[in-house]
Structures are given as structure tokens and as C-alpha cells.
Tab-separated table of N, CA and C in Angstrom:
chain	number	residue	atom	x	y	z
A	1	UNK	N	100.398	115.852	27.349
A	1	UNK	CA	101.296	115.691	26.224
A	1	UNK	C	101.858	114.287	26.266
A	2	UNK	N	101.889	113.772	25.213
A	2	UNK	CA	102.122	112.074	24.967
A	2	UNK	C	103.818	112.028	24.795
A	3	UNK	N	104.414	111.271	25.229
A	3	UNK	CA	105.710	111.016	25.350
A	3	UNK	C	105.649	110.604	24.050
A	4	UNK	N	106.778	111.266	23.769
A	4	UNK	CA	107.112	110.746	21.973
A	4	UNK	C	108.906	110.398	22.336
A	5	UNK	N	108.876	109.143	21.284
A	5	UNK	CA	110.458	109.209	21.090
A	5	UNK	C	111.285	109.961	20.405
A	6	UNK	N	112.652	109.640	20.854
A	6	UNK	CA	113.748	110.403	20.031
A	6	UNK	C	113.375	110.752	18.607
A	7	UNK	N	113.138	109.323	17.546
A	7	UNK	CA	113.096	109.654	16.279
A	7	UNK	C	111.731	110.355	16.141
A	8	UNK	N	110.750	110.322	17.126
A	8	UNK	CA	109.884	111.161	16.715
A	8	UNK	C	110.017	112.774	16.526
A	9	UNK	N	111.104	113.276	17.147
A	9	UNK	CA	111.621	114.187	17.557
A	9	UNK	C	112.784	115.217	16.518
A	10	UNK	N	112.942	113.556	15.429
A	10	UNK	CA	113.799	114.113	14.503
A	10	UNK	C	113.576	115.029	13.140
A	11	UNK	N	111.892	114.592	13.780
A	11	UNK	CA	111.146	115.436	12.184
A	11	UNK	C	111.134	117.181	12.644
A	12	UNK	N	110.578	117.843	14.165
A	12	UNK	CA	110.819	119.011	14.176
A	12	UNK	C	111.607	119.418	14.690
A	13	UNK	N	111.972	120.933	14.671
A	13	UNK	CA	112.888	121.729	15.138
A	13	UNK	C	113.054	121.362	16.729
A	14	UNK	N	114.394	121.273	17.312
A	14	UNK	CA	114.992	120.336	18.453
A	14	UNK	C	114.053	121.481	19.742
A	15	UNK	N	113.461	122.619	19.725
A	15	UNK	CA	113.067	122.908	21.012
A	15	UNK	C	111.345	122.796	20.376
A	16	UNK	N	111.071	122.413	19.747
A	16	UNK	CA	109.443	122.851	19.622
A	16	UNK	C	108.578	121.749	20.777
A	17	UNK	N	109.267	120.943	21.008
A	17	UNK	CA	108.222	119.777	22.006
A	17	UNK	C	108.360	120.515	23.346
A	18	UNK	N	109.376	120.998	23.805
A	18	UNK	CA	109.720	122.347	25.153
A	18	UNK	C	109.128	123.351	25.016
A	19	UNK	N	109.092	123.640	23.534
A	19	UNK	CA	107.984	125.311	23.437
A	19	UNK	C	106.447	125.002	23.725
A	20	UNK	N	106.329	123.657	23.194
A	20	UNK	CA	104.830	123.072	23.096
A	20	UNK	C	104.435	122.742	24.862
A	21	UNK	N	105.403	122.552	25.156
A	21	UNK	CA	105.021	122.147	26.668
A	21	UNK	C	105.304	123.268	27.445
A	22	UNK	N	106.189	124.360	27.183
A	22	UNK	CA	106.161	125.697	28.123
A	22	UNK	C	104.861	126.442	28.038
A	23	UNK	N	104.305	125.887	26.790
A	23	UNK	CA	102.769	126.420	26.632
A	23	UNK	C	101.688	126.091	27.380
A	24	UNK	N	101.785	124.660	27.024
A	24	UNK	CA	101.239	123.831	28.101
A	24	UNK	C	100.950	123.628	29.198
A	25	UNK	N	102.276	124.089	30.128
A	25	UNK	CA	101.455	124.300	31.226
A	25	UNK	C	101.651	125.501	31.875
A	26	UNK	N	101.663	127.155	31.369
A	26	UNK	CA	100.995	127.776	31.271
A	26	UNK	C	99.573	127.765	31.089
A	27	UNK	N	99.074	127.584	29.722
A	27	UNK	CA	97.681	127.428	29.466
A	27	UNK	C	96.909	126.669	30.508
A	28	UNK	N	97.388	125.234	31.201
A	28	UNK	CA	97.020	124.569	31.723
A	28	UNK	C	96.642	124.970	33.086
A	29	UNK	N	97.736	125.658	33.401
A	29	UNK	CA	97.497	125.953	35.351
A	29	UNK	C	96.454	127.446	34.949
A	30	UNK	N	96.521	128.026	34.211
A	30	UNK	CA	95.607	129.087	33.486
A	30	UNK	C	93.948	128.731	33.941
A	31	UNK	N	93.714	126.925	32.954
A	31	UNK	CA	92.056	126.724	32.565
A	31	UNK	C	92.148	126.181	34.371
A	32	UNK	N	93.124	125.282	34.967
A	32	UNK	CA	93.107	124.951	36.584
A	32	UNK	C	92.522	125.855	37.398
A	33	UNK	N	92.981	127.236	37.126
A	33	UNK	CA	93.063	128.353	38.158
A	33	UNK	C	91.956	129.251	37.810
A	34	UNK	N	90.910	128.936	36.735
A	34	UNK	CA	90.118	130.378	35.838
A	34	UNK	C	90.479	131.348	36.155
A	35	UNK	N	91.647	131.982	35.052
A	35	UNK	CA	92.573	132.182	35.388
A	35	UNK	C	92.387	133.077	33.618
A	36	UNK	N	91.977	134.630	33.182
A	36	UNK	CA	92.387	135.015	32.075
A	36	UNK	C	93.750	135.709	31.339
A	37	UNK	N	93.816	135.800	30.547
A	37	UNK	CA	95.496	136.587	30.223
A	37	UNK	C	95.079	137.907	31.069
A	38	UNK	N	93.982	138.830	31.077
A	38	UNK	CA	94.862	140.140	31.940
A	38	UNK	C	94.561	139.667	33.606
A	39	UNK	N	93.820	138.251	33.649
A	39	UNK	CA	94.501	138.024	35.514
A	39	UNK	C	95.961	137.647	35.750
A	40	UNK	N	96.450	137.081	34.358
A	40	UNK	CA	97.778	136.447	34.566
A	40	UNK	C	98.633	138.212	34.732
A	41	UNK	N	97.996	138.957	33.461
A	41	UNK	CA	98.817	140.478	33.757
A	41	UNK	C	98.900	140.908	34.804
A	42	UNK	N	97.501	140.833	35.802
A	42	UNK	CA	97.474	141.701	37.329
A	42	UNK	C	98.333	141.001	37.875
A	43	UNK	N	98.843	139.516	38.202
A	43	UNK	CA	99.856	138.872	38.858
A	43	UNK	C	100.834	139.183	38.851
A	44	UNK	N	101.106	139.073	37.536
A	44	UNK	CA	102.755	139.031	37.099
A	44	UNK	C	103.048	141.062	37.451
A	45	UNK	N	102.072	141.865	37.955
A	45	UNK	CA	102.600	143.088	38.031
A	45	UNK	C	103.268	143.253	39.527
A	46	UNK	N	102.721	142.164	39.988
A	46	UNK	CA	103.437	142.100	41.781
A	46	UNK	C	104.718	142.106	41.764
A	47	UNK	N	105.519	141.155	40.287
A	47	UNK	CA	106.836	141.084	39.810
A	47	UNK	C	107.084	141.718	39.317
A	48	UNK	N	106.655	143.055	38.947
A	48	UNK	CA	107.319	144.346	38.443
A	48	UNK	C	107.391	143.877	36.680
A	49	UNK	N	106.380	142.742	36.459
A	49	UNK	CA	106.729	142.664	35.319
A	49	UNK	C	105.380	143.532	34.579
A	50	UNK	N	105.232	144.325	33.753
A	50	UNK	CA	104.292	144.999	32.972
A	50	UNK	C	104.196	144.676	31.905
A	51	UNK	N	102.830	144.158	31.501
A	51	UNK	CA	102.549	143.364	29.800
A	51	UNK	C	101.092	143.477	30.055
A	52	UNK	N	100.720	143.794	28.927
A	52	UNK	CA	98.957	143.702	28.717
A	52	UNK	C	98.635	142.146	28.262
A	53	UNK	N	97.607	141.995	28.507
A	53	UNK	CA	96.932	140.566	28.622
A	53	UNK	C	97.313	140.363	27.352
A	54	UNK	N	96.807	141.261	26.008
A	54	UNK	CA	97.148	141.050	25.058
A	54	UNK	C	98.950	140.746	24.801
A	55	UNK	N	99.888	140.938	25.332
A	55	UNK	CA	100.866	141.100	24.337
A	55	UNK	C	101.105	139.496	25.301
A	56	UNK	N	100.660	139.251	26.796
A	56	UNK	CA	100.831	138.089	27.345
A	56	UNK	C	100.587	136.999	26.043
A	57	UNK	N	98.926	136.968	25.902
A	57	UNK	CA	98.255	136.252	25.023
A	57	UNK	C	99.465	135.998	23.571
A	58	UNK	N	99.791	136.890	23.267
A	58	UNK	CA	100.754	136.560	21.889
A	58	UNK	C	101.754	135.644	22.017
A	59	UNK	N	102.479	136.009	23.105
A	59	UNK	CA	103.481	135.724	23.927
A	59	UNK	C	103.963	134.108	24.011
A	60	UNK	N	102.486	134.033	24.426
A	60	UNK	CA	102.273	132.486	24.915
A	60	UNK	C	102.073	131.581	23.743
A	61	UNK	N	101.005	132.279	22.854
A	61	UNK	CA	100.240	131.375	21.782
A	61	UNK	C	101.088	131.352	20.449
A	62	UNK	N	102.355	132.058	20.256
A	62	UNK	CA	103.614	132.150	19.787
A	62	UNK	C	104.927	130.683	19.989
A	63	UNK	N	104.450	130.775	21.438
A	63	UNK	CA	105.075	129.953	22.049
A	63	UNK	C	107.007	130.468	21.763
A	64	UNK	N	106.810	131.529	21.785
A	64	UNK	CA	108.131	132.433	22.294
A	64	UNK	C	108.818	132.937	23.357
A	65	UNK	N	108.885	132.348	24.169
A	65	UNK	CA	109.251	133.321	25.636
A	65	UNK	C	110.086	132.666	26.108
A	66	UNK	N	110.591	133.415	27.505
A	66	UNK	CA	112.098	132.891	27.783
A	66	UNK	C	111.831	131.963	29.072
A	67	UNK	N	112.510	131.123	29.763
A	67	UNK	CA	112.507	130.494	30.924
A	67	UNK	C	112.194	131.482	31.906
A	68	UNK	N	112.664	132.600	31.838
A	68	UNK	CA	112.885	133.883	33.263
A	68	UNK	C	111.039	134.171	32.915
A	69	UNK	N	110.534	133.903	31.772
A	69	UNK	CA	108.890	134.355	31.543
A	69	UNK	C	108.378	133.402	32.119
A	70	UNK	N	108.923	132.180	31.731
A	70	UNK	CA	107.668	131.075	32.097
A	70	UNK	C	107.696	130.673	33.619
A	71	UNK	N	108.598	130.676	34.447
A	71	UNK	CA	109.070	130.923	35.869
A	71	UNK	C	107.891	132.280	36.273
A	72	UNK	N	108.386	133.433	35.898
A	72	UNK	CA	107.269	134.129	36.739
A	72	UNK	C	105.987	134.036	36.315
A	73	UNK	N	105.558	133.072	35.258
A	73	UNK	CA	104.191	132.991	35.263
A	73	UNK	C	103.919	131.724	36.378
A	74	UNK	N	104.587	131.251	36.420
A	74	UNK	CA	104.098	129.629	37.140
A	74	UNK	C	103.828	130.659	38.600
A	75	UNK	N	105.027	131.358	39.080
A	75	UNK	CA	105.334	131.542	40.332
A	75	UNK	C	103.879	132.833	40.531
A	76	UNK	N	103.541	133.252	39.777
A	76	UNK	CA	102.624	134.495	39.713
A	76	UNK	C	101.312	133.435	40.292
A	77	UNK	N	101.539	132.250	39.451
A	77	UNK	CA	99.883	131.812	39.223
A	77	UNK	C	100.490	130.810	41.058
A	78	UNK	N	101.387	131.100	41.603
A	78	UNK	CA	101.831	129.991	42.868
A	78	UNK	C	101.738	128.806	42.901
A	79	UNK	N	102.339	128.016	41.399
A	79	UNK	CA	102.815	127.161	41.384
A	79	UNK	C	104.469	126.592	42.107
A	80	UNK	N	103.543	125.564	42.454
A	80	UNK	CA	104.972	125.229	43.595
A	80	UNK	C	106.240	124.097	43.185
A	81	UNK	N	105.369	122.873	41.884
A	81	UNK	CA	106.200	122.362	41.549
A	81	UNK	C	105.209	121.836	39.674
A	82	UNK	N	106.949	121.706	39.291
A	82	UNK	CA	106.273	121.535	37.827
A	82	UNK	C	106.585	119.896	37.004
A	83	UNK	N	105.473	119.459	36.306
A	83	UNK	CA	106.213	117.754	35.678
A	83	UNK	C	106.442	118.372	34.317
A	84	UNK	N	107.680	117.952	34.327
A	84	UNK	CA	108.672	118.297	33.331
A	84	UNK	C	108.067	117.669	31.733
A	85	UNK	N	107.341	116.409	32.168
A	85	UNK	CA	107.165	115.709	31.083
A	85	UNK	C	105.399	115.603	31.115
């Protein structure tokens, strides 16, 4: 993802470049790891979290989810540290 400036920032909605990048590297440590939405499901069930690949898949490609989601996906897939930018 290309560093954009402030005024670039002024044309969309103030979290979409954070939604675009919570996607990001999800998807990313995903194609890293071959890695499909129901392997990300079998992971994330170690965390007691239960979601079908499918509702994962929406989830993500929505680019709707909360910090407490995107944390146990990183931590599911054992990511240890993340670039913010």
C-alpha cells in the first residue's frame, strides 16, 4: 500500500485507508502462509472463535471487522509483529 498524504485522505471516509490495510494484511499473511478462509476458520477455532470460512470471507472482503478480529487472525495465522504502514 502506497503512502498517500493527508489531502489525499480528504476525499474518503477518515477509516477506509485502515479498513483497506486491515484487509491487507490479512489477505496478505493469508497468500504468505497458503493459507484458505476455512484454514484461517480451523485456526481461529483454537480461540474459541467459531465462523465458517464463508462468513470469514465476507468479513474480510467487506472490510468490516473489529481490531479484537483482526488481532486473532494475525495471532491465529502466528504473526508476531505487524508494519502499520
Amino acid at each position: 500500500m502506497g503512502a498517500m498524504s493527508p489531502e489525499d485522505h480528504m476525499q474518503e471516509p477518515p477509516y477506509a485507508q485502515w479498513e483497506d490495510r486491515a484487509r491487507e494484511l490479512v489477505v496478505s499473511t493469508m497468500v504468505q502462509r497458503d493459507l484458505s478462509y476455512k484454514d484461517l476458520a480451523r485456526l481461529l477455532e483454537s480461540y474459541g472463535i467459531e465462523e465458517s470460512a464463508d462468513q470469514i470471507n465476507r468479513k474480510i472482503n467487506r472490510k468490516r471487522f473489529s481490531a479484537a478480529f483482526l488481532l486473532a487472525c494475525l495471532a491465529a495465522m502466528e504473526v508476531e509483529t505487524v508494519p502499520v504502514f
